[in-house]
Coordinates of C-alpha atoms and ligand atoms in Angstrom, one line a residue:
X1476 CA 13.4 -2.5 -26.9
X1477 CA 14.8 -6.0 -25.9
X1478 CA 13.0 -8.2 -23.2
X1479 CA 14.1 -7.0 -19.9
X1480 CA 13.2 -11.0 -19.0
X1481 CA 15.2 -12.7 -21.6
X1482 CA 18.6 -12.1 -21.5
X1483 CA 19.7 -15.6 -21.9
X1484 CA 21.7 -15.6 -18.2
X1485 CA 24.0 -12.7 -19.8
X1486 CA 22.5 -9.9 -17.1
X1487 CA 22.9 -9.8 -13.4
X1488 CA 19.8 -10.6 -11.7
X1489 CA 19.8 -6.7 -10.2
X1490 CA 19.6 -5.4 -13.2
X1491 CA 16.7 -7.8 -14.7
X1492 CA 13.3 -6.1 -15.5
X1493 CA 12.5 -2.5 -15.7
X1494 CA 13.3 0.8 -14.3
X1495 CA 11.1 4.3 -14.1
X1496 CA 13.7 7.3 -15.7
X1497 CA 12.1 10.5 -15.7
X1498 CA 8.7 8.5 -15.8
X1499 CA 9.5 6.3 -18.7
X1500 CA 9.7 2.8 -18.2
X1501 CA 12.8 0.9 -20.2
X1502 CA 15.0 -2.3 -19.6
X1503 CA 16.8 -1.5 -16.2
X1504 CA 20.3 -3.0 -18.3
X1505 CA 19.7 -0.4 -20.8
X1506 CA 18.7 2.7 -18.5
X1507 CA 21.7 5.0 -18.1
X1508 CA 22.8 8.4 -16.3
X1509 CA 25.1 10.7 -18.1
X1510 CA 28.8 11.0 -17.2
X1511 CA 27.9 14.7 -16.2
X1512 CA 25.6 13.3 -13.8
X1513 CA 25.7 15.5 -10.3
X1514 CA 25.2 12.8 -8.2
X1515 CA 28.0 10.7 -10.3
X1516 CA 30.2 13.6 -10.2
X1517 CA 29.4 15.0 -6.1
X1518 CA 26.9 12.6 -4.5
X1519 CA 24.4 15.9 -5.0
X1520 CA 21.2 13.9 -4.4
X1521 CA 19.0 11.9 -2.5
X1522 CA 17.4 8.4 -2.5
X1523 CA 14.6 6.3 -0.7
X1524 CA 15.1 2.0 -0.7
X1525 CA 11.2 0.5 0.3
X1526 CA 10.8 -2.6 0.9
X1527 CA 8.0 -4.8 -1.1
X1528 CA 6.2 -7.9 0.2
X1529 CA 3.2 -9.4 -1.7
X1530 CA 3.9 -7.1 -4.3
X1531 CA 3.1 -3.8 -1.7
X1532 CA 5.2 -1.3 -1.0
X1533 CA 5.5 -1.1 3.0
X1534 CA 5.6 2.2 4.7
X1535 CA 5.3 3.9 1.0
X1536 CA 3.9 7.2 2.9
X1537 CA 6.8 7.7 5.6
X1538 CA 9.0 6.7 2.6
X1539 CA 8.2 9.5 0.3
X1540 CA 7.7 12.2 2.8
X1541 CA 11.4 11.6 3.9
X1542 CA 12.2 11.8 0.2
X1543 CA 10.5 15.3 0.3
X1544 CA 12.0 16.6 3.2
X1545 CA 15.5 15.5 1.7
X1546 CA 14.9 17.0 -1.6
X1547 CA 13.6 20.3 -0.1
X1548 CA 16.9 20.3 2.4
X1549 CA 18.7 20.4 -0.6
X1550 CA 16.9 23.0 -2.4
X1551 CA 16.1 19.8 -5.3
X1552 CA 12.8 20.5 -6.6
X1553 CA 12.1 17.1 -8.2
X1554 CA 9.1 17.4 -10.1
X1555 CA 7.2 14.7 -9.5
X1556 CA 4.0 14.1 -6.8
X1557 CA 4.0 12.0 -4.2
X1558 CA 0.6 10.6 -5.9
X1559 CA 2.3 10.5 -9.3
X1560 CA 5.4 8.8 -7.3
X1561 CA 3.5 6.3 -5.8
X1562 CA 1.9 5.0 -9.5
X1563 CA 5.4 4.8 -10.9
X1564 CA 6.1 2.3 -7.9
X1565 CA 2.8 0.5 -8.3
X1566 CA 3.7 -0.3 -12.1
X1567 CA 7.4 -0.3 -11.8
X1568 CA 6.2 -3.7 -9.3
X1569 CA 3.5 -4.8 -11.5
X1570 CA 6.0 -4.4 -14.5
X1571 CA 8.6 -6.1 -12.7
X1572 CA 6.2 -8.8 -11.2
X1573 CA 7.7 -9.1 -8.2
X1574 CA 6.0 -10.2 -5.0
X1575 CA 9.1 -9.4 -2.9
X1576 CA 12.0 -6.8 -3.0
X1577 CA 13.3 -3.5 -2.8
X1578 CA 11.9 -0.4 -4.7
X1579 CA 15.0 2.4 -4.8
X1580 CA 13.9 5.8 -5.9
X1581 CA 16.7 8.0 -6.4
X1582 CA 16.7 12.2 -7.2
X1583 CA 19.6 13.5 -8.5
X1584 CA 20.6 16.9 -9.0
X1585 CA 20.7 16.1 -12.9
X1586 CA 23.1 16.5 -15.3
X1587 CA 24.9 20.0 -15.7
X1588 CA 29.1 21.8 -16.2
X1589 CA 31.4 19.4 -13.9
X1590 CA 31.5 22.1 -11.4
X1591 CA 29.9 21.4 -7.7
X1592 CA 28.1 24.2 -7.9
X1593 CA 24.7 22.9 -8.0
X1594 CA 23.3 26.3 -9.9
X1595 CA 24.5 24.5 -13.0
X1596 CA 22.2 21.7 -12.8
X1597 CA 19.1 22.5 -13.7
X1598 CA 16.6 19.4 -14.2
X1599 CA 16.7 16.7 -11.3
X1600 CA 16.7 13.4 -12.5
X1601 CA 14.6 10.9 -11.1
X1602 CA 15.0 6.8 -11.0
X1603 CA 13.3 4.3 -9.9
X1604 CA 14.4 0.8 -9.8
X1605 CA 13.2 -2.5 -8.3
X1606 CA 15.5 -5.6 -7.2
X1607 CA 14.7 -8.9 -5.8
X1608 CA 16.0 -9.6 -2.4
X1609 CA 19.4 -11.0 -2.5
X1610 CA 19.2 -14.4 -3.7
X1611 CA 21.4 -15.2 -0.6
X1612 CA 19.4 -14.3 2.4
X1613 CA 20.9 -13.5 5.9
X1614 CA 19.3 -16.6 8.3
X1615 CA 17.5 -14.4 10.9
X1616 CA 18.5 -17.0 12.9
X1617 CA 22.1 -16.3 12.4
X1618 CA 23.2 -13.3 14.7
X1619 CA 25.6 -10.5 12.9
X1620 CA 28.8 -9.5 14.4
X1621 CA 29.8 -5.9 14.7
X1622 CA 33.2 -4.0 15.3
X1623 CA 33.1 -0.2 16.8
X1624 CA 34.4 1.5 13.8
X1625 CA 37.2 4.4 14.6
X1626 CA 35.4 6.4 12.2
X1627 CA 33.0 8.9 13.9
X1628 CA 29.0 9.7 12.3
X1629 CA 29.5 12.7 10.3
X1630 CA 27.4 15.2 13.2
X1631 CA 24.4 17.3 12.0
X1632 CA 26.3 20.5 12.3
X1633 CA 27.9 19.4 9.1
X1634 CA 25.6 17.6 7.3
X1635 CA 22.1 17.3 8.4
X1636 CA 21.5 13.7 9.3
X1637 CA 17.5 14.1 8.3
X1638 CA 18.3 13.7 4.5
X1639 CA 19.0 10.2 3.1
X1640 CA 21.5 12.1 1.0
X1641 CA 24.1 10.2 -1.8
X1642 CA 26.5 10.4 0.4
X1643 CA 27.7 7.4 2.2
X1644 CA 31.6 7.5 2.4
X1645 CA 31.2 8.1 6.2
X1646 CA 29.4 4.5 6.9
X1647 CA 31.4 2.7 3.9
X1648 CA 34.1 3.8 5.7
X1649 CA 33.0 2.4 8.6
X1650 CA 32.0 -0.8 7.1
X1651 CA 35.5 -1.4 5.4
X1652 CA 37.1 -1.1 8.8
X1653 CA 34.4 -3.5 10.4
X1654 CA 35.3 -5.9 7.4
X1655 CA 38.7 -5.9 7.8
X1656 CA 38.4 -6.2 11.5
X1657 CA 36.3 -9.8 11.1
X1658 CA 33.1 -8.4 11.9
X1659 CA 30.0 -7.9 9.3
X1660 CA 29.2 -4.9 10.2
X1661 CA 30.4 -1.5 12.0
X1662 CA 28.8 0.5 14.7
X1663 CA 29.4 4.7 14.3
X1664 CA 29.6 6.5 17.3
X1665 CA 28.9 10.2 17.1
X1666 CA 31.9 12.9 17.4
X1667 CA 30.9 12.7 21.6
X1668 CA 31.3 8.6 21.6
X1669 CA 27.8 8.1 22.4
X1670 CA 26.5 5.3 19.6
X1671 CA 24.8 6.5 17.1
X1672 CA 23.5 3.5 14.2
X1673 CA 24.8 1.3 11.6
X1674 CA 26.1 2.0 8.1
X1675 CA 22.3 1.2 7.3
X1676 CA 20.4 0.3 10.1
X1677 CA 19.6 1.8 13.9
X1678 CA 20.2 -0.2 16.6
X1679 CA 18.5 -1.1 19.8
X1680 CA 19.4 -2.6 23.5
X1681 CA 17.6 -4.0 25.9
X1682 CA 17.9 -4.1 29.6
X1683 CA 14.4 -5.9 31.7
X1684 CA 11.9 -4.7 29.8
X1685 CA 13.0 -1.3 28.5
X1686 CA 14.4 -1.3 24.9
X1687 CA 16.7 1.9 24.7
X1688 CA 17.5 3.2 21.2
X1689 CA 19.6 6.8 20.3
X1690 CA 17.6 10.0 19.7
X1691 CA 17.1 10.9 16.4
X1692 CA 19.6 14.0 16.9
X1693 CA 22.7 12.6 15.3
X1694 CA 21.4 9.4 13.3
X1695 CA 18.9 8.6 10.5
X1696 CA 15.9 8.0 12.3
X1697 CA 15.0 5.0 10.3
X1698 CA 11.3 3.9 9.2
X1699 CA 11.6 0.6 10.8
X1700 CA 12.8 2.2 13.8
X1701 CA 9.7 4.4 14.1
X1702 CA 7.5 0.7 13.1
X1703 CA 9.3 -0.9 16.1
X1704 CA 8.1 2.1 18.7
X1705 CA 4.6 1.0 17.1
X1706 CA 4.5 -2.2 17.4
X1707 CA 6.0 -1.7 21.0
X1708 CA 3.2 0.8 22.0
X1709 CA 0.2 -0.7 20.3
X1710 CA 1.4 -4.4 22.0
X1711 CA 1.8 -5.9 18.5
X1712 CA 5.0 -7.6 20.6
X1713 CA 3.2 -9.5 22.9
X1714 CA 5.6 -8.7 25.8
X1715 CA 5.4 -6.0 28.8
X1716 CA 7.9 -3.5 27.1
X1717 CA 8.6 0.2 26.7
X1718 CA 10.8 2.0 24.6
X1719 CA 13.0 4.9 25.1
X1720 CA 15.1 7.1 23.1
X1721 CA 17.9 8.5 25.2
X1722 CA 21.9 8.3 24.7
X1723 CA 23.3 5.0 24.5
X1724 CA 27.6 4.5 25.2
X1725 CA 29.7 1.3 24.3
X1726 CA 29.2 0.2 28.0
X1727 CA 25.5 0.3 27.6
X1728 CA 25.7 -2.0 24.5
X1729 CA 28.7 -4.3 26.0
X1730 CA 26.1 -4.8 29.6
X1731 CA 23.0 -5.4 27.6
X1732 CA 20.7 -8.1 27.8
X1733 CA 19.8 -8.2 24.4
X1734 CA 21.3 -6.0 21.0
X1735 CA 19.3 -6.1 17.8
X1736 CA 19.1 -4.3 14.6
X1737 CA 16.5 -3.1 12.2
X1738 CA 16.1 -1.1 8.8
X1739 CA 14.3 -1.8 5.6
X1740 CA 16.8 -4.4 3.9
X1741 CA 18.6 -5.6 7.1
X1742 CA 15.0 -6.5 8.9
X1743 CA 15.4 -7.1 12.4
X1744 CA 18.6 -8.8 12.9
X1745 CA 19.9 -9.5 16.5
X1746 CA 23.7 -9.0 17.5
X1747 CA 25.8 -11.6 18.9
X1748 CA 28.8 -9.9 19.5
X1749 CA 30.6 -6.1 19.5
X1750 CA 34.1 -6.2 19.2
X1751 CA 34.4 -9.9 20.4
X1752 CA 32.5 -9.5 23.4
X1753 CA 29.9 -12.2 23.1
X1754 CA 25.9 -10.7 23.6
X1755 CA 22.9 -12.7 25.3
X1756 CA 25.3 -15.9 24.8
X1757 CA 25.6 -15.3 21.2
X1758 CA 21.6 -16.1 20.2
X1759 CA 18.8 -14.5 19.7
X1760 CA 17.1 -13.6 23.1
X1761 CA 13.4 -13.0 23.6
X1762 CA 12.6 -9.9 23.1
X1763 CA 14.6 -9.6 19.5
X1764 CA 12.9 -13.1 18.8
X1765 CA 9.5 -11.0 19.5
X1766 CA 10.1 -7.9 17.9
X1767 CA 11.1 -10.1 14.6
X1768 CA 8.0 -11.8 14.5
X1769 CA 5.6 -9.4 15.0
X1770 CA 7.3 -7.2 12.1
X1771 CA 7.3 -9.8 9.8
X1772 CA 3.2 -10.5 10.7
X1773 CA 3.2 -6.8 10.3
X1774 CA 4.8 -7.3 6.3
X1775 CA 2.7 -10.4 5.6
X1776 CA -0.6 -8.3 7.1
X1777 CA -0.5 -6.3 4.1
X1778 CA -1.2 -3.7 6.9
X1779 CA 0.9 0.2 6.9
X1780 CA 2.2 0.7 10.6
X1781 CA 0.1 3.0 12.8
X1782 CA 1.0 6.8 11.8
X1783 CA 2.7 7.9 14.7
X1784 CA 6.4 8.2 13.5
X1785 CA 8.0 9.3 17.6
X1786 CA 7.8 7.6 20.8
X1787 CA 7.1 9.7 23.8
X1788 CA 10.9 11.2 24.6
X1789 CA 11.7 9.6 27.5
X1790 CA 14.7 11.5 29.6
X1791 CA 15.5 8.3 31.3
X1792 CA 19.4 8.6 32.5
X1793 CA 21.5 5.7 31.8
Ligands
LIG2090 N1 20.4 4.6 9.2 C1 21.0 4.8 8.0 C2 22.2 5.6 7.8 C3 20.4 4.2 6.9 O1 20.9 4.3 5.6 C4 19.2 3.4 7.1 C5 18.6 2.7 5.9 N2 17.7 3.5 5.2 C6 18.7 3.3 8.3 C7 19.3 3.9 9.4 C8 17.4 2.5 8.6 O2 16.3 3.3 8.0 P1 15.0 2.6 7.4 O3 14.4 1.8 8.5 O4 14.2 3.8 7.1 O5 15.4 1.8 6.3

């Protein structure tokens, strides 16, 4: 087995240290998934992305209950514990020695006749795999632009939005028109044009002191998301807020006081404009400013948020 470490500058930094395959640990730039693969072949699978800090996963619980919920959704009986899961993570970070990053487990259907129907795979295939943050990090400080994309969230009626599925055409989609429209990133409305989240993140407004976000109905209701309501409620953010989850339009966003994003690898990142229209005066305004801060105390604390994962449904009307 070569070094994972020493590869002379010849390997991209992603793929740099180890990977867990099936519970084996090998070089990540020798690990490999067969051509028959049913998540190469149909997207048939799901994945988790955690983020690490001080060599911790955060929020590993929440994490890998979604990943059971996903894989029982899909009838993907991945044969693994959560307690068996959560040592593979533990050395998979100790192996890599990395304080900081992002741990990726993905369950595939496994390998099987290149036919969708997922009767012919048989044994899921599991990977896990650990990056460093981007070398390159977005300056919280630095706002993200974001274009309504034309293309609509794919609605729960045809694929549950729950599961954290392989399946991401609908948001890349989304993404390559936001990129080709100038902006970094898109927002997806759902088939009804009420907003719905990010490629990868949720999104929140604010107007006062009520911070409105979408119901979990139509979108992934993100991890962070549910550590924001917490943070909210238990007055981590030292401001006089509440939070509610109720329908959001364009017009709600466009009249806010305040836009920001959040999800494991974008963080809490605020908006400065949608489609042009310049938000808060294009910085970041208080309660964003807040929100960031007391996450990130949150990562460096070591501590897991608070086990509630839903706000009180508020029925607010807009
Ligand atoms: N929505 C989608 C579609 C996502 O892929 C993600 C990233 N997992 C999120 C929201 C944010 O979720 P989390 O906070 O759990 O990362």
């Amino acid at each position: 087995m070569t070094d994972p470490f020493d590869d002379h500058g010849q390997v991209p930094a992603y793929k740099r240290g180890y990977a867990c395959v099936d519970g084996e640990f090998m070089p990540a730039a020798e690990a490999t998934v067969s051509i028959f693969d049913h998540s190469f072949l149909y997207g048939d699978g799901v994945f988790e992305s955690i983020l690490c800090r001080k060599g911790r996963p955060f929020a590993l619980q929440p994490h890998l209950d979604r990943l059971e919920a996903s894989c029982r959704y899909l009838q993907l009986g991945q044969p693994y514990s959560a307690e068996q899961l959560t040592e593979m993570i533990h050395e998979l970070i100790a192996r890599n020695g990395l304080e900081s990053g992002i741990v990726r487990i993905v369950v595939s259907r496994g390998e099987g006749y290149p036919v969708s129907d997922p009767r012919w795979a048989q044994a899921p295939k599991v990977v896990i795999t650990m990056q460093a943050e981007p070398a390159v990090k977005r300056d919280p400080k630095k706002g993200i632009r974001l274009a309504i994309a034309s293309t609509r969230r794919i609605p729960p009626i045809c694929l549950e939005p729950r599961v954290k599925s392989n399946n991401y055409l609908n948001h890349i989609v989304a993404k390559l028109e936001a990129v080709a429209a100038g902006a970094d990133d898109a927002i997806l409305l759902d088939v009804d044009g009420n907003v719905a989240e990010l490629p990868v993140a949720n999104i929140f407004a604010v107007r006062g002191a009520v911070l409105s976000t979408p119901p979990s109905g139509t979108i992934l209701a993100g991890i962070t998301r549910a550590t924001v309501f917490r943070l909210i409620e238990t007055a981590a953010v030292r401001m006089d807020l509440c939070v509610q989850e109720r329908e959001l339009s364009p017009y709600d966003l466009f009249t806010a006081d305040e836009v920001f994003v959040v999800g494991t690898g974008t963080g809490v990142a605020f908006v400065n404009s949608i489609d042009g229209r310049v938000i808060n005066g294009g910085v970041m305004g208080p309660v964003a400013s807040a929100v960031l801060g007391a996450y990130e105390e949150l990562l460096d604390s070591g501590l897991e948020p608070l086990p509630r994962s839903a706000p009180q449904i508020s029925q607010a009307g807009r």
